[in-house]
mmCIF file of C-alpha atoms and ligand atoms in Angstrom:
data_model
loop_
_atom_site.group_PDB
_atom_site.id
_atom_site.type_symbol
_atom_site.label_atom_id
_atom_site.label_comp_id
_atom_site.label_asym_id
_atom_site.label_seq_id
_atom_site.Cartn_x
_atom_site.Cartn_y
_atom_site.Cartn_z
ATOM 1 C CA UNK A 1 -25.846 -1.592 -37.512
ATOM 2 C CA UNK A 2 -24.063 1.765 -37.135
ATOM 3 C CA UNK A 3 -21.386 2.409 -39.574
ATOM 4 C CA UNK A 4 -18.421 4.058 -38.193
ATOM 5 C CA UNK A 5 -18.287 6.634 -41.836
ATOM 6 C CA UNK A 6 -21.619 7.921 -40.217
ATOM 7 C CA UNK A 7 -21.210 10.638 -37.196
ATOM 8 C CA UNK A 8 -22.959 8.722 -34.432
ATOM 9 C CA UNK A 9 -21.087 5.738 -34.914
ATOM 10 C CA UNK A 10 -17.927 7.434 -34.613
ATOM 11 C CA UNK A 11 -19.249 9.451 -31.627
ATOM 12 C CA UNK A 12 -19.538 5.777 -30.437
ATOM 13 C CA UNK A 13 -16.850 4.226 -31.214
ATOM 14 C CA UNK A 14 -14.815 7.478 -29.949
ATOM 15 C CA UNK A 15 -17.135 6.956 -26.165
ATOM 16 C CA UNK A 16 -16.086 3.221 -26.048
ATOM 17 C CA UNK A 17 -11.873 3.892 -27.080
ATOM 18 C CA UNK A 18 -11.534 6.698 -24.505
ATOM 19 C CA UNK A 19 -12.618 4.355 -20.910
ATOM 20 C CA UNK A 20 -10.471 1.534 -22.852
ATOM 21 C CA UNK A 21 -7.314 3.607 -23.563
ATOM 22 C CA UNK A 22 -7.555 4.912 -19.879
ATOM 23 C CA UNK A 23 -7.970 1.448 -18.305
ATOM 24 C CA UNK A 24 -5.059 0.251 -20.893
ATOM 25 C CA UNK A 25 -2.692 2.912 -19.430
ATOM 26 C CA UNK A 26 -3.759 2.436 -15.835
ATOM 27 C CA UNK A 27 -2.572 -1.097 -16.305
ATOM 28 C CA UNK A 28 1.755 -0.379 -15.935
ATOM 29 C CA UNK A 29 4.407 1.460 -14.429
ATOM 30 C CA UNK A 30 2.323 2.843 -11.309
ATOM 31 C CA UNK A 31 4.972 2.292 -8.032
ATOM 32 C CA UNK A 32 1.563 0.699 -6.407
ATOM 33 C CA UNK A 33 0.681 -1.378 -9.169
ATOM 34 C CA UNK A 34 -0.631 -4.368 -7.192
ATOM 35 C CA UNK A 35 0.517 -6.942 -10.382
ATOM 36 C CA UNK A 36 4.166 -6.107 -9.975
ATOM 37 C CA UNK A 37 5.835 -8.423 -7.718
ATOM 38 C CA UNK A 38 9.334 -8.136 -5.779
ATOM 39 C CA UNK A 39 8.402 -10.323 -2.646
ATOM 40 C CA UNK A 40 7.758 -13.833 -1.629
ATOM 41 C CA UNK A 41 4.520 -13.118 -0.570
ATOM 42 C CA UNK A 42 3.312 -11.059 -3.415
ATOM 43 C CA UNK A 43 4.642 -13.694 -6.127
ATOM 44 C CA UNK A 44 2.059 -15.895 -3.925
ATOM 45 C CA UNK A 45 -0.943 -13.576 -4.007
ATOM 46 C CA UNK A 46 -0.236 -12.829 -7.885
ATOM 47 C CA UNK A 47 -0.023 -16.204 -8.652
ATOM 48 C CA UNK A 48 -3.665 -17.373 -6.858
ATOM 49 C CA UNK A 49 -4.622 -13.919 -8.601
ATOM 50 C CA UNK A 50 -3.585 -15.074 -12.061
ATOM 51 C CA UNK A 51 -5.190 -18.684 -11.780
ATOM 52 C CA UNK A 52 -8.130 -17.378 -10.756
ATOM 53 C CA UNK A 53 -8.188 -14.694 -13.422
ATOM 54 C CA UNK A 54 -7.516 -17.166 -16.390
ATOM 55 C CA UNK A 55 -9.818 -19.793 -14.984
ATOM 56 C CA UNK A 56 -12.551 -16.722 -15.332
ATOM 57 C CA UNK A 57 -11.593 -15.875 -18.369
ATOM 58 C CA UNK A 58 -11.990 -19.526 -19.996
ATOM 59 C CA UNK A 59 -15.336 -19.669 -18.249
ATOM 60 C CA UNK A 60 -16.550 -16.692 -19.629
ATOM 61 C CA UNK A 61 -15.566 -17.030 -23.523
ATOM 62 C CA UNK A 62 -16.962 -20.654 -23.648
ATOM 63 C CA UNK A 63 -20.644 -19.654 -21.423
ATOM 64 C CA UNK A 64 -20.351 -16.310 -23.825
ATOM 65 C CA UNK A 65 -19.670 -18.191 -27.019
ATOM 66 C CA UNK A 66 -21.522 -21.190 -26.854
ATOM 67 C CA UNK A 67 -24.993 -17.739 -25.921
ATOM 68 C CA UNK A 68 -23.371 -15.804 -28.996
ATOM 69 C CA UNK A 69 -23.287 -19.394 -31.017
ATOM 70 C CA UNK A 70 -27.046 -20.143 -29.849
ATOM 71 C CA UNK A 71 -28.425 -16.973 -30.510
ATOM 72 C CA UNK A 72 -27.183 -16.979 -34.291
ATOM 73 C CA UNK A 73 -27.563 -20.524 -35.222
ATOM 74 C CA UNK A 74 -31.030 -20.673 -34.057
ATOM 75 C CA UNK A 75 -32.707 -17.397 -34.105
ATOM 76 C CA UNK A 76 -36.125 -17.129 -36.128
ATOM 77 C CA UNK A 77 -35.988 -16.735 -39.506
ATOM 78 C CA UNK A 78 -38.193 -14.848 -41.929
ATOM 79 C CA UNK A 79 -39.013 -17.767 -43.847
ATOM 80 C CA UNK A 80 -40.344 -19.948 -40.497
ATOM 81 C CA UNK A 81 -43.261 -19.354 -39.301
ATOM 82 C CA UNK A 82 -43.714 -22.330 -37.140
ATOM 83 C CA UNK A 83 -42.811 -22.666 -32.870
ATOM 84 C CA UNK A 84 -39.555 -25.089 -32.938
ATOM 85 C CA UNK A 85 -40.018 -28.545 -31.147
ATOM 86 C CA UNK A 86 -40.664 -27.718 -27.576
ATOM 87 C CA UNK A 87 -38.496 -29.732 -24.867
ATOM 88 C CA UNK A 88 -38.019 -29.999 -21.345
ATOM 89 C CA UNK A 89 -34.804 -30.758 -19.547
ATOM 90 C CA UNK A 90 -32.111 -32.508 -20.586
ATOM 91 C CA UNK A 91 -30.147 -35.175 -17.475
ATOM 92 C CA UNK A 92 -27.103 -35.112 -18.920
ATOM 93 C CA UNK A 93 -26.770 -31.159 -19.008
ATOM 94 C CA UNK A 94 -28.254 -30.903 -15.684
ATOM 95 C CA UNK A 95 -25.195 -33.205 -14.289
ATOM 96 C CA UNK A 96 -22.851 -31.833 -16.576
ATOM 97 C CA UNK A 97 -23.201 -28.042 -15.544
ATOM 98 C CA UNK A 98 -23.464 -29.287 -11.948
ATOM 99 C CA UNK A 99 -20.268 -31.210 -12.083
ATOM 100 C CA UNK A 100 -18.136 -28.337 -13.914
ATOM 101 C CA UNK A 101 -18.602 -25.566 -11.736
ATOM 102 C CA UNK A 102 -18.065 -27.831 -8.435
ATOM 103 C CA UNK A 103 -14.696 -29.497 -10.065
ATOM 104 C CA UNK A 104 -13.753 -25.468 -11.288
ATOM 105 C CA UNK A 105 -14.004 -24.332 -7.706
ATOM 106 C CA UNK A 106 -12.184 -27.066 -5.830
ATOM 107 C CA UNK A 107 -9.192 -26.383 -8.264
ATOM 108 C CA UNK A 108 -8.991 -22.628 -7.364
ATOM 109 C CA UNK A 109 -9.902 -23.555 -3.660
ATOM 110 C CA UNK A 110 -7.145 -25.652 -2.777
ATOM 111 C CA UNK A 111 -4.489 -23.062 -3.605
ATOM 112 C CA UNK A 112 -6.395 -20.729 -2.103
ATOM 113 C CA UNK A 113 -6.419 -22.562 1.150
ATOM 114 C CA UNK A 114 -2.832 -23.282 1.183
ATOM 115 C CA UNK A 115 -1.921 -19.777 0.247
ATOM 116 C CA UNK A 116 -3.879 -18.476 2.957
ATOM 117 C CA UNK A 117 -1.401 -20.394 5.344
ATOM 118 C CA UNK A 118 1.141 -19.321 3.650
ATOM 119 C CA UNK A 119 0.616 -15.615 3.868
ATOM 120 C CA UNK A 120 -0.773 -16.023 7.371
ATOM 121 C CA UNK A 121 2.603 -15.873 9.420
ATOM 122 C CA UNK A 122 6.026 -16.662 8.476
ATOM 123 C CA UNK A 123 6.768 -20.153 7.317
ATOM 124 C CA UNK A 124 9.385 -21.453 10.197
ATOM 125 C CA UNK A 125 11.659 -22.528 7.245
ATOM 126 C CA UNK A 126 12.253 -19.358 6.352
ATOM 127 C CA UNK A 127 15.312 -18.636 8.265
ATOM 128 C CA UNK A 128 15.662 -15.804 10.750
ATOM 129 C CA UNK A 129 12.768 -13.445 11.148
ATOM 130 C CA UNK A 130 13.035 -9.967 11.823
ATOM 131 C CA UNK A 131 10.471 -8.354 13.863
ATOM 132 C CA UNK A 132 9.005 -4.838 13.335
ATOM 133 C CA UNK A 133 6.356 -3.049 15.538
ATOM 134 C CA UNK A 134 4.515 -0.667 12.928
ATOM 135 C CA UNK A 135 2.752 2.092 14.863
ATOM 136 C CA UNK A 136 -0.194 4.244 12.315
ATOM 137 C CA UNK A 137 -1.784 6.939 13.353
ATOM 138 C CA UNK A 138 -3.112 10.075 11.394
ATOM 139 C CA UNK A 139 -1.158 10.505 9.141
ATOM 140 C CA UNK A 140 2.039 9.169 9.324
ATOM 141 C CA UNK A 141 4.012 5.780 9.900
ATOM 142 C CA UNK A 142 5.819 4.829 12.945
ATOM 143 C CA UNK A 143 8.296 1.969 12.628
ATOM 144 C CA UNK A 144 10.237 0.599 15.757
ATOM 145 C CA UNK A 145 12.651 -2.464 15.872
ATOM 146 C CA UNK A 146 12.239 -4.172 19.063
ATOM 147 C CA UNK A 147 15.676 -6.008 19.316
ATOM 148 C CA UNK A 148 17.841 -2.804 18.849
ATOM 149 C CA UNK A 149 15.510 0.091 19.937
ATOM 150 C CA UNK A 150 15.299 1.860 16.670
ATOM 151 C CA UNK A 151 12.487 4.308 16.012
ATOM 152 C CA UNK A 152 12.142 5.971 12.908
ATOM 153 C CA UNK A 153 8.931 7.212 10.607
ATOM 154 C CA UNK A 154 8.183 7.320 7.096
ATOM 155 C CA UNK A 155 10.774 4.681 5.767
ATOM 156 C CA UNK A 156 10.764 1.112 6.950
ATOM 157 C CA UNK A 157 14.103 -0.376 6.387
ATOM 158 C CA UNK A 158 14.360 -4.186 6.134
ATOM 159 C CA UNK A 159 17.348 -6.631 4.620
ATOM 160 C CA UNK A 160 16.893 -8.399 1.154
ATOM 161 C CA UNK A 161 15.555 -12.082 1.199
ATOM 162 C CA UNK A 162 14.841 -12.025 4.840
ATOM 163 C CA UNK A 163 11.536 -12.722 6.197
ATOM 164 C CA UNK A 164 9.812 -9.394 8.651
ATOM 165 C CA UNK A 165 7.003 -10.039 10.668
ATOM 166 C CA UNK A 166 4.794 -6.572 11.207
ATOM 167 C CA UNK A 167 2.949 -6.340 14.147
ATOM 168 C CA UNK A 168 0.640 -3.702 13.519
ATOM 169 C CA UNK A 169 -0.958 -0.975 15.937
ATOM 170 C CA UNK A 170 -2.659 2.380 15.596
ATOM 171 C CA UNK A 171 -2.838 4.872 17.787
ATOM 172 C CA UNK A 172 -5.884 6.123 16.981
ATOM 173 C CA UNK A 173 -8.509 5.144 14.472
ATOM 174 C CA UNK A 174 -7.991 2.218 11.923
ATOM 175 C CA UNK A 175 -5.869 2.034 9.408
ATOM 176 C CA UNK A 176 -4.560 -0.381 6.624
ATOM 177 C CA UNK A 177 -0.830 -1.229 5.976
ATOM 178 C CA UNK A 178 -0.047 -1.663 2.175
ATOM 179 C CA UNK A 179 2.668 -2.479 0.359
ATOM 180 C CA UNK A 180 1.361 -3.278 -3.006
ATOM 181 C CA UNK A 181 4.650 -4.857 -4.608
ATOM 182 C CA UNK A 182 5.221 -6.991 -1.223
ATOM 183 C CA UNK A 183 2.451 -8.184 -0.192
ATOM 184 C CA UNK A 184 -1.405 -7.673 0.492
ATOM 185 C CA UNK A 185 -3.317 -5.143 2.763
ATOM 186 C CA UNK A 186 -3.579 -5.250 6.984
ATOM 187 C CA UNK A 187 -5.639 -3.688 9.154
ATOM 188 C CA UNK A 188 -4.213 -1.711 11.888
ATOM 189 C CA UNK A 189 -6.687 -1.298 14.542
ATOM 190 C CA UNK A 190 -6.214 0.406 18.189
ATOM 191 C CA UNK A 191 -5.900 -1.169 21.115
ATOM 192 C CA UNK A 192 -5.437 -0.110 25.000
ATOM 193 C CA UNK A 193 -5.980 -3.534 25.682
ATOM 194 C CA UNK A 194 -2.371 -5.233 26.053
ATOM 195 C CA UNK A 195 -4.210 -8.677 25.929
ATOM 196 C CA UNK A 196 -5.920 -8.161 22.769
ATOM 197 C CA UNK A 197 -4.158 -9.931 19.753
ATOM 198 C CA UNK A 198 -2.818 -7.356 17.201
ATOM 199 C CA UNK A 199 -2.746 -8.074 13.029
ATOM 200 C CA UNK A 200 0.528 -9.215 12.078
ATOM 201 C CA UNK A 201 1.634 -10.021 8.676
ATOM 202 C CA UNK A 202 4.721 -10.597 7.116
ATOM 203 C CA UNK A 203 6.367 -9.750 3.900
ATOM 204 C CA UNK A 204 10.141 -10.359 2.488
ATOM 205 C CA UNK A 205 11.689 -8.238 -0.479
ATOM 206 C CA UNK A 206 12.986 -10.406 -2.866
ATOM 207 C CA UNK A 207 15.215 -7.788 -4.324
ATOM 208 C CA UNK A 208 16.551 -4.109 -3.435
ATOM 209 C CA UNK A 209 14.495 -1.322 -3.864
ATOM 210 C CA UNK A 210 12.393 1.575 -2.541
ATOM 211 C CA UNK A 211 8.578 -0.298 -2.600
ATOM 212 C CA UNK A 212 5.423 2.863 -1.982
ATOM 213 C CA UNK A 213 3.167 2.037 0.717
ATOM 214 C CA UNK A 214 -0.195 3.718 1.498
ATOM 215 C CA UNK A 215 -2.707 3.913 3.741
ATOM 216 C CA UNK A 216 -5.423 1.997 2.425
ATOM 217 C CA UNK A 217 -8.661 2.791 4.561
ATOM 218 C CA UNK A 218 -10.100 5.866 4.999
ATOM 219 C CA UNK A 219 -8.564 7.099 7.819
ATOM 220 C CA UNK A 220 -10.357 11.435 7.577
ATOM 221 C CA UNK A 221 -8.781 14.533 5.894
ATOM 222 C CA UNK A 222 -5.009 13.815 5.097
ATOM 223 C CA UNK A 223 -5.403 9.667 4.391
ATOM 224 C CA UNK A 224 -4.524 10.111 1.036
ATOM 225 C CA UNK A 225 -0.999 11.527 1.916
ATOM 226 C CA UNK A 226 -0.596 9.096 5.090
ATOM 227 C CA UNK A 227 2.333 6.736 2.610
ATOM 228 C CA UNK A 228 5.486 5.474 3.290
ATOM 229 C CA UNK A 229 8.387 3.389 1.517
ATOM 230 C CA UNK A 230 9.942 0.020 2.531
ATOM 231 C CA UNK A 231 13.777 0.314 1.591
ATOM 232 C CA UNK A 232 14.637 -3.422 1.040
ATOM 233 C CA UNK A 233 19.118 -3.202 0.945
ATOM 234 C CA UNK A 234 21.693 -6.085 1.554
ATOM 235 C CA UNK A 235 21.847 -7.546 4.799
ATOM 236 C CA UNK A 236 25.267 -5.641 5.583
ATOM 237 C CA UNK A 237 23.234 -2.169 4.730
ATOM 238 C CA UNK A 238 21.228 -2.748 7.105
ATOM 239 C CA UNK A 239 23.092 -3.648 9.830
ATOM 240 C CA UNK A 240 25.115 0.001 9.290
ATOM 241 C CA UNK A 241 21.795 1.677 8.749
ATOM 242 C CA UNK A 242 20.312 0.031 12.379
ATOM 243 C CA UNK A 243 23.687 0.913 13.904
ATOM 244 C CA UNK A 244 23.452 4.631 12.366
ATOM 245 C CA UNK A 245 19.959 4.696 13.639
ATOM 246 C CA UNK A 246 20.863 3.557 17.038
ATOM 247 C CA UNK A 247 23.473 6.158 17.685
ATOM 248 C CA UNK A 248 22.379 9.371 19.827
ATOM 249 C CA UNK A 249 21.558 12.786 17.242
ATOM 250 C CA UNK A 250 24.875 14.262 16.659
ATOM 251 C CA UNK A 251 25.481 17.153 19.036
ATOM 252 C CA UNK A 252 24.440 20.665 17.360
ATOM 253 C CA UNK A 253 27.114 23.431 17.093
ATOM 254 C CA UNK A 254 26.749 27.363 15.281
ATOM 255 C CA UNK A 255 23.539 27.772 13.870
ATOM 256 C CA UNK A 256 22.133 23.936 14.847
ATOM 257 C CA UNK A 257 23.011 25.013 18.211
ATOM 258 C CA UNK A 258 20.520 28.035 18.336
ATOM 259 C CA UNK A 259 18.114 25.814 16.440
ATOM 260 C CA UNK A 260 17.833 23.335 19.423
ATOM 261 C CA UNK A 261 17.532 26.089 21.500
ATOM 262 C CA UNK A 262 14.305 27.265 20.173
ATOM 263 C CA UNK A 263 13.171 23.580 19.426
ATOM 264 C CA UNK A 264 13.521 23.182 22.806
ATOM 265 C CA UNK A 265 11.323 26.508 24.003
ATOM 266 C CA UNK A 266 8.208 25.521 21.824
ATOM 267 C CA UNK A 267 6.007 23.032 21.720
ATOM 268 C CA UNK A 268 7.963 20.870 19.606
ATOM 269 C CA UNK A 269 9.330 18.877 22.432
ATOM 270 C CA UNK A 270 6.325 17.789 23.993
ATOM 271 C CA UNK A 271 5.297 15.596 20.400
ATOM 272 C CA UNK A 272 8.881 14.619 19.182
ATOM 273 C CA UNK A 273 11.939 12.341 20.812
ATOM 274 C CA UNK A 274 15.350 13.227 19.938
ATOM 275 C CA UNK A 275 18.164 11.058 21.356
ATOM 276 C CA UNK A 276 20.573 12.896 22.549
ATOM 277 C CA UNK A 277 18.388 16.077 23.442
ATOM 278 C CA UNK A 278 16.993 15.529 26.993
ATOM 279 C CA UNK A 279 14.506 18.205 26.765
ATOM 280 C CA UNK A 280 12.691 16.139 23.783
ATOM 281 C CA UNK A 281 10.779 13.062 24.922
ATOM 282 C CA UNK A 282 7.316 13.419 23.614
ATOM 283 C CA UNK A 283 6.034 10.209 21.679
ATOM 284 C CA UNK A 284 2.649 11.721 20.003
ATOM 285 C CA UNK A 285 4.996 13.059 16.503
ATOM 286 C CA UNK A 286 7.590 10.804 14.719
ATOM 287 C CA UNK A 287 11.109 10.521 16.496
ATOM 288 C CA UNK A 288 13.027 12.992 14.912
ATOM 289 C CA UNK A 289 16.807 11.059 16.168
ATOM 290 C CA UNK A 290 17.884 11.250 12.614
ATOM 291 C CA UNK A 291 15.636 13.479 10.716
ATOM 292 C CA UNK A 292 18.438 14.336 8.188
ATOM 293 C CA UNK A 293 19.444 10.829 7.128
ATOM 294 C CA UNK A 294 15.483 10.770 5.857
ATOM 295 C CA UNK A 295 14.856 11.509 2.223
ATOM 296 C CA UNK A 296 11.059 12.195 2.678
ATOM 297 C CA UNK A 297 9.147 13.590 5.459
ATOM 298 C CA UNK A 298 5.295 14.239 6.599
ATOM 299 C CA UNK A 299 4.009 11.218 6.085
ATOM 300 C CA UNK A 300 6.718 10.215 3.112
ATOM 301 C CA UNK A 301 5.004 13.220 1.537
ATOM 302 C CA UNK A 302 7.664 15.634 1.221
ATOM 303 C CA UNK A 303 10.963 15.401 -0.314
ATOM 304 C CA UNK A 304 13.298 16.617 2.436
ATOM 305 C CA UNK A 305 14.995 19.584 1.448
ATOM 306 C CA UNK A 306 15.456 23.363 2.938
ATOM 307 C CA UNK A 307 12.784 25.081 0.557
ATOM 308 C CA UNK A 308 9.494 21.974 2.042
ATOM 309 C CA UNK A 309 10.610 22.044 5.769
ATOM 310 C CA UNK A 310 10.346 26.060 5.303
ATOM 311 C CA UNK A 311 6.783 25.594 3.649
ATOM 312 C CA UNK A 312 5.787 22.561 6.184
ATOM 313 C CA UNK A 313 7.047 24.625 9.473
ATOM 314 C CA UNK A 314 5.256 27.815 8.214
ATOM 315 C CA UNK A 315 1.924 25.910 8.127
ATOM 316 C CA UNK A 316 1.759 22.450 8.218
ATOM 317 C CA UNK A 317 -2.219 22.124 7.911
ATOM 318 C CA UNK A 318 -2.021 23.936 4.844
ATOM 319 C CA UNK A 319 -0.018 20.755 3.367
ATOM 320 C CA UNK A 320 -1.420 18.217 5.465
ATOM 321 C CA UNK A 321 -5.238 19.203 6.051
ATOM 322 C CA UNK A 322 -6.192 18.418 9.816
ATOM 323 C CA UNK A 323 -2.317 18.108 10.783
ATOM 324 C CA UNK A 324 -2.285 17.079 14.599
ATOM 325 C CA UNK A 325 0.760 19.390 14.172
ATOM 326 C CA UNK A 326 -0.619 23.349 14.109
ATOM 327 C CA UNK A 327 0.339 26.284 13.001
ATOM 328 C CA UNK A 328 2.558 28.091 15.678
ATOM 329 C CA UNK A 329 2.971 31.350 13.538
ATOM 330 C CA UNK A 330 6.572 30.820 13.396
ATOM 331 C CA UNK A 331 8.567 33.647 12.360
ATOM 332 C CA UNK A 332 11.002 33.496 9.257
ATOM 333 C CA UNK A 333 13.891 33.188 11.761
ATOM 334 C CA UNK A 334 12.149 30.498 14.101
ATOM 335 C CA UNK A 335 12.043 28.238 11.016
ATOM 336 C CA UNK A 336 15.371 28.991 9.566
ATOM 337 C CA UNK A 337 16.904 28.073 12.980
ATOM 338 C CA UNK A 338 14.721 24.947 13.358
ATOM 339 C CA UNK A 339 15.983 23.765 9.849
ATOM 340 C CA UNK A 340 19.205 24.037 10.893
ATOM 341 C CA UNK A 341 19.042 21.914 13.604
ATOM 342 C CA UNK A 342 16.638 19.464 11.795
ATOM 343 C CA UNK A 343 19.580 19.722 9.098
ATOM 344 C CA UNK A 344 22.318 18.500 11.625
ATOM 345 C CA UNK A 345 20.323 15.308 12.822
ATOM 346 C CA UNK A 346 22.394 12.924 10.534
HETATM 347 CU CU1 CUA B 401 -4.606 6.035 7.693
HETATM 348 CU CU2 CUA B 401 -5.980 6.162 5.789
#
């Protein structure tokens, strides 16, 4: 054995406490930590998680023990020098490790089964659904609410202890919507086709909060920063927030006024809708209605303040490798007045 007072046993012992201290500190207080629960169907898929789990773990000591137990007990020792009786199968232990295994599966099966349903699509005693078409496409989130027109990006707003039903589209290659506090992973896949069935799912925060969501298949260059937030407020919130969402972009005056000017005489309005601003109808970039009410921006990348749009607007590939948004050269004075009009969309 190696003693740990001589240098390669500490060299060991030093190689085997590093990868456990690192897995140890992975294990809490990551925002995507998919073991902290705040919704209904997350409490689900941790619970099926845990049984499963413990159920492993219970296996494995007793298989590992009863080897470890074995392998002591009745190893060779220097004083025999003789083969042990020889046997050769055993009825009893045949049935018995049969039997086990089949009774340990059914018992994480049925569970598993009914949570399956469960998760599937909303439970119709669950009260009043709200309904949420989620739009992904490289790399950013588009979220719009059917019955009240709302289109927004990067933050998905939904009421506390209500049920929402996603129905999930991309708009060009797949993604995967995830939530890890709120529920489990969904592909988003494209489709032309208005008759083929889209991925729903549906989720429900159990209590306020901002929840991180990411894109969770590789979706080329900038998937890593394709996330978003689900803001989970009182029912009451919400309603002001949809209402505040609803309402056309506040119209621009001084400095906002020039801004929309030169919005309007680049590119920018052929990618971006603005409500309110007739010249800007283009669907392919996030609705920019009521940019300033957002806290984050780019794909929930950037914190939205005066000193990132300046840095995104002078070259947004340079954040965001492979940006479907360019580089337009802007000048110091382009961007100024374009962040003062984004400014002004309360
Ligand atoms: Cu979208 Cu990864």
């Amino acid at each position: 054995m190696w003693g740990l007072h001589r240098p390669r046993g500490r060299r060991l012992a030093a190689a085997l406490l590093l990868p456990a201290l690192l897995l140890l500190s992975g294990c809490t207080g990551d925002p995507q930590d998919t073991l902290t629960r705040h919704g209904t169907v997350s409490d689900r898929l941790t619970d099926l998680f845990l049984l499963v789990f413990w159920t492993a773990v219970v296996v494995f000591v007793l298989v590992e023990g009863a080897l470890i137990f074995i392998l002591f007990r009745y190893r060779r020792r220097p004083t025999e020098d003789r083969l042990p009786a020889q046997t050769h199968g055993s009825t009893p232990l045949e049935i018995g490790w049969t039997i086990v295994p089949v009774v340990l599966l059914a018992v994480m099966a049925i569970p598993t089964v009914r949570d399956i349903r469960f998760i599937s699509d909303v439970p119709s005693d669950r009260g009043d659904v709200l309904d949420v078409n989620v739009f992904g496409q490289q790399w950013w989130w588009g979220f719009q609410y059917p019955d009240s027109g709302v289109v927004t990006a990067d933050a998905m707003y939904i009421p506390v202890g209500r049920p929402v039903k996603l129905t999930l589209q991309s708009n060009d290659i797949i993604h995967s919507f995830w939530v890890p506090n709120l529920a489990g992973k969904t592909d988003v896949v494209p489709s032309k086709n208005p008759k083929q069935k889209l991925n729903t799912m549906w989720l429900e925060a159990k209590e306020p909060g901002r929840y991180q969501g990411q894109c969770a298949e590789f979706c080329a260059q900038s998937h890593a920063k394709m996330k978003f937030e689900v803001v989970a407020v009182p029912e009451a919130d919400f309603q002001t927030w949809l209402q505040q969402q609803n309402a056309p972009a506040a119209t621009p005056t001084g400095a906002a006024l020039q801004g929309m000017q030169t919005f309007n005489g680049l590119p920018c309005i052929g990618c971006h809708s603005i409500k309110g601003n007739p010249a800007a109808v283009g669907t392919f970039g996030p609705n920019l209605t009521h940019f300033a009410s957002r806290d984050r921006f780019a794909g929930n990348w950037l914190e939205n303040n005066t000193e990132n749009l300046h840095d995104w607007l002078k070259d947004p590939p340079a954040i965001k490798p492979g940006s479907k948004m360019p580089n337009y050269n802007l000048s110091d004075d382009q961007i100024n007045q374009l962040i003062a009009y984004l400014q002004s969309l309360k």
